[in-house]
Amino acid sequence: MKQLTDFSSLTGRLTQSGTKKKIALACPHDEHTLQVIAKALEAGFAHFILTTCRQIDGELAALANHYNDSVEIIECSSPEEAAREAVKAAKSGEADILMKGSLNTDVLLHAALDKQAGILQKGRVMTHIAVAQIPSSGKLLMFSDAAVIPHPTLEQFDAIVGYCAEACRSIGIDKPHIALTHFSEKTNAKFEHTIHYQEIMRRADDGAYGNAVVGGPMDVKTACDSESGAIKGISSPVVGNADVLVFPNIESGNTFYKTITLFANATMAGWLAGTEVPVVVSSRADSVDSKFYSLVLASLLSSNSSFIS
């Protein structure tokens, strides 16, 4: 499979595949979400199950009328009910993807994480994965976790690396290079995550993540810039070739996310992994492109059954 280097290529692969994904979308009541729905319907890869808690009129009514074979609407009395109905569609297999509209993220997650009716099975790890298209880079860069896990444990790191490796393969990176990041290349017991990194690399050597190369600890510049690695004398094949950055905590992941968005003009996409279906929980303030590309990624990932196993 050819590696895809930008979001337009991802969208092209999805539309050319002829697949059509069912998306359960809770509260499609803001302008950005309506634009995403329209773009996905026009591209032809989506069938929407829209759970609404407002009157069906205006642009939403027009979309439903124009794409009547690809839009189902479930009327609900509140955002909470809309969230439950969307999760129900994902849980039952009626929907391949769960997506947030204008409701608060915690409302959707409350329904998604319900122990009886939710879509996170016992023993699974839920994490946030993002993909960035940075103008100065020639490829997409994946990283985790910027939104969910404060300080990953060893087993959470294990799940994160596994999810990222599978997600890479879904976008054409057959042998992902995964960097376990730290502010230096030294293992230090004062920083427990660096000890966890050693075990993750051992598991990688044993084939736990399939055909993947895992290296660390190393800083972000070393992971993405081969000259930095050469100066430091680091010989890992990940140096300068990272497809994935795994951050040690939510503060560093979130700071990286916000920094490259603001100062590097990165286009971002992201989803929640580890659930029974991919979950798109873009911020209400995110751009239309960010939300649309998040849906494109989720659609590609939902075709990969091992992504959530």
XYZ file of C-alpha atoms in Angstrom:
309
model
C 0.000 0.000 0.000
C 1.341 3.418 -0.959
C 2.016 5.763 1.952
C -0.314 8.744 1.943
C 1.353 12.048 2.722
C -1.542 14.507 3.032
C -5.199 14.642 3.962
C -6.333 15.165 0.368
C -4.751 11.827 -0.562
C -6.535 10.168 2.361
C -9.847 11.561 1.161
C -9.112 10.409 -2.371
C -8.376 6.870 -1.241
C -11.599 6.736 0.730
C -13.795 8.033 -2.074
C -12.123 5.830 -4.693
C -12.662 2.735 -2.554
C -16.408 3.011 -3.022
C -17.047 2.205 0.623
C -19.839 3.947 2.468
C -19.613 4.329 6.224
C -22.509 4.839 8.606
C -21.865 7.692 11.023
C -23.975 8.217 14.142
C -23.721 11.950 14.786
C -25.172 13.511 17.910
C -26.631 17.040 17.708
C -25.794 18.277 14.176
C -26.861 21.813 15.048
C -23.821 24.030 14.409
C -22.697 25.444 11.079
C -19.336 23.630 11.011
C -20.931 20.236 11.599
C -23.521 20.858 8.902
C -20.733 21.748 6.472
C -18.890 18.525 7.346
C -22.052 16.506 6.749
C -22.541 18.198 3.375
C -18.917 17.584 2.325
C -19.047 13.914 3.307
C -22.351 13.362 1.522
C -21.066 15.088 -1.589
C -17.922 12.931 -1.505
C -20.160 9.889 -1.335
C -18.524 7.935 1.496
C -21.037 8.601 4.274
C -24.488 7.603 5.455
C -25.530 9.645 8.480
C -27.707 8.702 11.421
C -28.398 12.122 12.930
C -29.761 12.301 16.463
C -31.256 15.761 16.858
C -32.763 17.692 19.751
C -33.920 20.710 17.765
C -36.476 21.401 15.078
C -35.501 19.956 11.712
C -35.391 22.977 9.421
C -33.052 25.144 7.396
C -29.841 23.548 6.127
C -30.409 20.299 8.003
C -33.825 19.831 6.403
C -32.370 20.667 2.994
C -29.605 18.071 3.389
C -32.074 15.434 4.537
C -34.325 16.119 1.554
C -31.510 16.212 -1.014
C -29.691 13.113 0.287
C -32.758 11.277 1.551
C -31.207 7.838 0.926
C -28.115 8.722 2.988
C -29.586 10.628 5.926
C -31.645 9.198 8.771
C -32.910 11.493 11.523
C -33.840 10.431 15.042
C -35.635 13.150 16.973
C -34.645 13.403 20.640
C -35.771 15.562 23.546
C -32.335 16.585 24.866
C -28.596 16.435 24.114
C -28.327 13.587 26.628
C -30.912 11.527 24.773
C -29.270 12.395 21.448
C -25.947 11.122 22.803
C -27.498 7.900 24.065
C -29.230 7.245 20.736
C -26.024 7.840 18.770
C -24.079 5.507 21.066
C -26.863 2.939 20.780
C -26.469 2.949 16.987
C -22.730 2.378 17.343
C -23.187 -0.303 19.993
C -25.700 -2.253 17.907
C -23.557 -2.213 14.787
C -25.871 0.132 12.906
C -23.092 2.734 12.791
C -19.381 2.329 12.009
C -18.352 5.640 13.591
C -19.568 7.843 16.440
C -19.229 11.605 16.031
C -19.891 14.658 18.173
C -21.793 17.668 16.876
C -22.665 20.742 18.906
C -23.169 19.051 22.276
C -20.518 19.133 24.991
C -17.888 16.400 24.765
C -18.588 15.180 28.303
C -22.235 14.527 27.401
C -21.256 12.231 24.546
C -18.521 10.526 26.548
C -20.879 9.941 29.468
C -23.060 7.896 27.123
C -20.118 6.239 25.353
C -18.520 5.137 28.633
C -21.705 3.869 30.270
C -20.845 0.471 31.755
C -24.002 -1.183 30.428
C -24.803 0.594 27.172
C -21.468 2.165 26.246
C -18.839 1.234 23.671
C -15.744 0.848 25.843
C -15.425 -2.797 26.812
C -13.881 -3.787 30.125
C -10.107 -4.022 29.909
C -9.771 -1.776 26.876
C -7.778 1.464 26.966
C -9.302 4.597 25.461
C -6.846 7.175 24.179
C -6.728 10.157 21.837
C -4.694 9.981 18.646
C -4.045 12.957 16.388
C -2.589 13.315 12.909
C -0.950 16.526 11.733
C -0.253 17.795 8.240
C 2.533 20.343 8.719
C 3.341 22.521 5.686
C 7.119 22.201 6.182
C 6.960 18.396 6.387
C 6.597 15.956 3.550
C 4.410 13.496 5.381
C 1.661 13.112 7.947
C 2.738 12.921 11.586
C 0.733 10.965 14.155
C 0.939 11.535 17.905
C -0.711 10.619 21.203
C -2.090 11.389 23.779
C -3.181 15.033 23.854
C -6.596 14.758 25.476
C -7.453 11.662 27.517
C -4.776 9.917 29.605
C -2.942 12.192 32.101
C 0.061 9.948 32.825
C 0.046 6.641 30.913
C 0.908 3.445 32.745
C 2.956 0.720 31.084
C -0.148 -1.063 29.851
C -1.626 2.201 28.583
C 1.586 2.913 26.662
C 1.347 -0.613 25.285
C -2.184 0.035 24.025
C -1.251 3.460 22.604
C 1.661 2.056 20.606
C -0.497 -0.796 19.323
C -3.303 1.503 18.233
C -0.895 3.899 16.523
C 0.865 1.097 14.650
C -2.452 -0.193 13.296
C -3.644 3.312 12.439
C -0.441 3.927 10.487
C -1.029 0.832 8.396
C -4.529 2.068 7.589
C -3.018 5.142 5.921
C -0.306 3.303 4.013
C 2.591 3.250 6.478
C 3.401 -0.454 6.351
C 6.348 -0.259 8.778
C 5.714 2.633 11.159
C 8.625 4.226 13.003
C 7.422 5.119 16.493
C 9.334 7.499 18.772
C 8.865 7.341 22.541
C 9.524 10.944 23.480
C 11.322 12.510 26.433
C 13.375 15.673 26.846
C 16.573 13.644 26.394
C 17.708 10.227 25.199
C 18.557 8.991 28.671
C 16.613 6.488 30.759
C 16.175 7.757 34.298
C 14.266 6.137 37.163
C 13.121 9.610 38.241
C 10.994 9.626 35.083
C 9.005 6.419 35.250
C 7.847 6.645 31.648
C 11.443 6.150 30.468
C 11.492 2.830 32.326
C 8.200 1.896 30.661
C 9.746 2.801 27.307
C 12.402 0.112 27.746
C 9.710 -2.535 28.198
C 7.734 -1.218 25.212
C 10.834 -1.507 23.024
C 11.419 -5.040 24.269
C 7.838 -5.935 23.339
C 8.327 -4.329 19.948
C 11.426 -6.467 19.374
C 9.281 -9.508 20.205
C 6.785 -8.497 17.510
C 4.003 -7.261 19.798
C 3.151 -4.408 17.410
C 3.696 -6.228 14.145
C 6.060 -4.817 11.541
C 7.046 -1.663 13.414
C 10.207 0.013 14.708
C 10.051 1.576 18.171
C 12.806 3.760 19.618
C 13.405 5.977 22.606
C 13.648 7.810 24.761
C 14.383 10.702 22.411
C 13.293 14.305 22.032
C 10.941 15.453 19.275
C 13.661 17.149 17.236
C 15.808 14.029 17.243
C 12.818 11.900 16.271
C 12.044 14.108 13.274
C 15.468 15.447 12.278
C 18.265 13.053 11.324
C 20.971 15.725 11.700
C 20.074 16.145 15.361
C 20.436 12.414 15.882
C 23.773 12.306 14.066
C 25.170 15.111 16.220
C 24.111 13.241 19.350
C 25.418 9.927 18.025
C 22.068 8.150 18.270
C 21.844 5.274 15.800
C 18.187 4.228 16.157
C 16.399 3.816 12.797
C 13.586 5.928 14.260
C 15.842 8.999 14.398
C 14.773 11.463 11.703
C 12.126 9.042 10.444
C 9.381 9.156 13.071
C 5.857 8.532 11.807
C 4.500 8.564 15.359
C 5.372 10.540 18.478
C 4.220 9.014 21.760
C 4.250 11.651 24.484
C 4.924 10.876 28.150
C 1.900 12.781 29.497
C -1.127 14.804 28.498
C 0.596 18.142 29.160
C 3.337 17.537 26.603
C 0.966 16.035 24.041
C -1.538 18.863 24.371
C 1.159 21.529 24.248
C 2.573 20.001 21.063
C -0.919 19.890 19.528
C -1.627 23.545 20.263
C 1.882 24.738 19.352
C 2.068 23.230 15.866
C -1.482 24.373 15.155
C -0.704 27.975 16.085
C 2.902 28.425 15.005
C 3.361 25.826 12.234
C -0.079 26.214 10.608
C -0.682 22.477 10.948
C -3.961 20.997 9.811
C -5.130 18.565 12.471
C -7.360 15.542 12.650
C -8.016 13.189 15.537
C -10.173 10.508 17.087
C -10.601 8.348 20.168
C -9.167 4.865 19.822
C -9.845 1.763 21.884
C -13.627 1.976 21.682
C -15.747 -0.458 19.687
C -15.892 2.091 16.867
C -13.707 5.164 16.243
C -15.091 8.261 17.966
C -14.663 11.745 16.499
C -14.836 14.364 19.250
C -13.442 17.463 17.580
C -13.763 20.678 19.539
C -16.649 22.921 18.600
C -14.005 25.546 17.777
C -12.116 23.293 15.339
C -12.198 24.169 11.657
C -14.435 22.473 9.122
C -11.348 20.902 7.520
C -10.170 19.489 10.848
C -13.544 17.908 11.559
C -13.910 16.619 8.016
C -10.453 15.040 7.929
C -11.091 13.498 11.348
C -14.153 11.834 9.848
C -12.127 10.687 6.826
C -9.527 9.107 9.114
C -12.188 7.445 11.255
C -13.773 6.032 8.104
C -10.477 4.539 6.944
C -9.771 3.157 10.411
C -13.197 1.560 10.783
C -12.353 -0.625 7.785
C -9.445 -2.067 9.752
C -10.918 -4.663 12.122
C -7.663 -5.088 14.063
C -7.670 -1.393 14.956
C -9.942 -1.965 17.924
C -9.027 -5.529 18.846
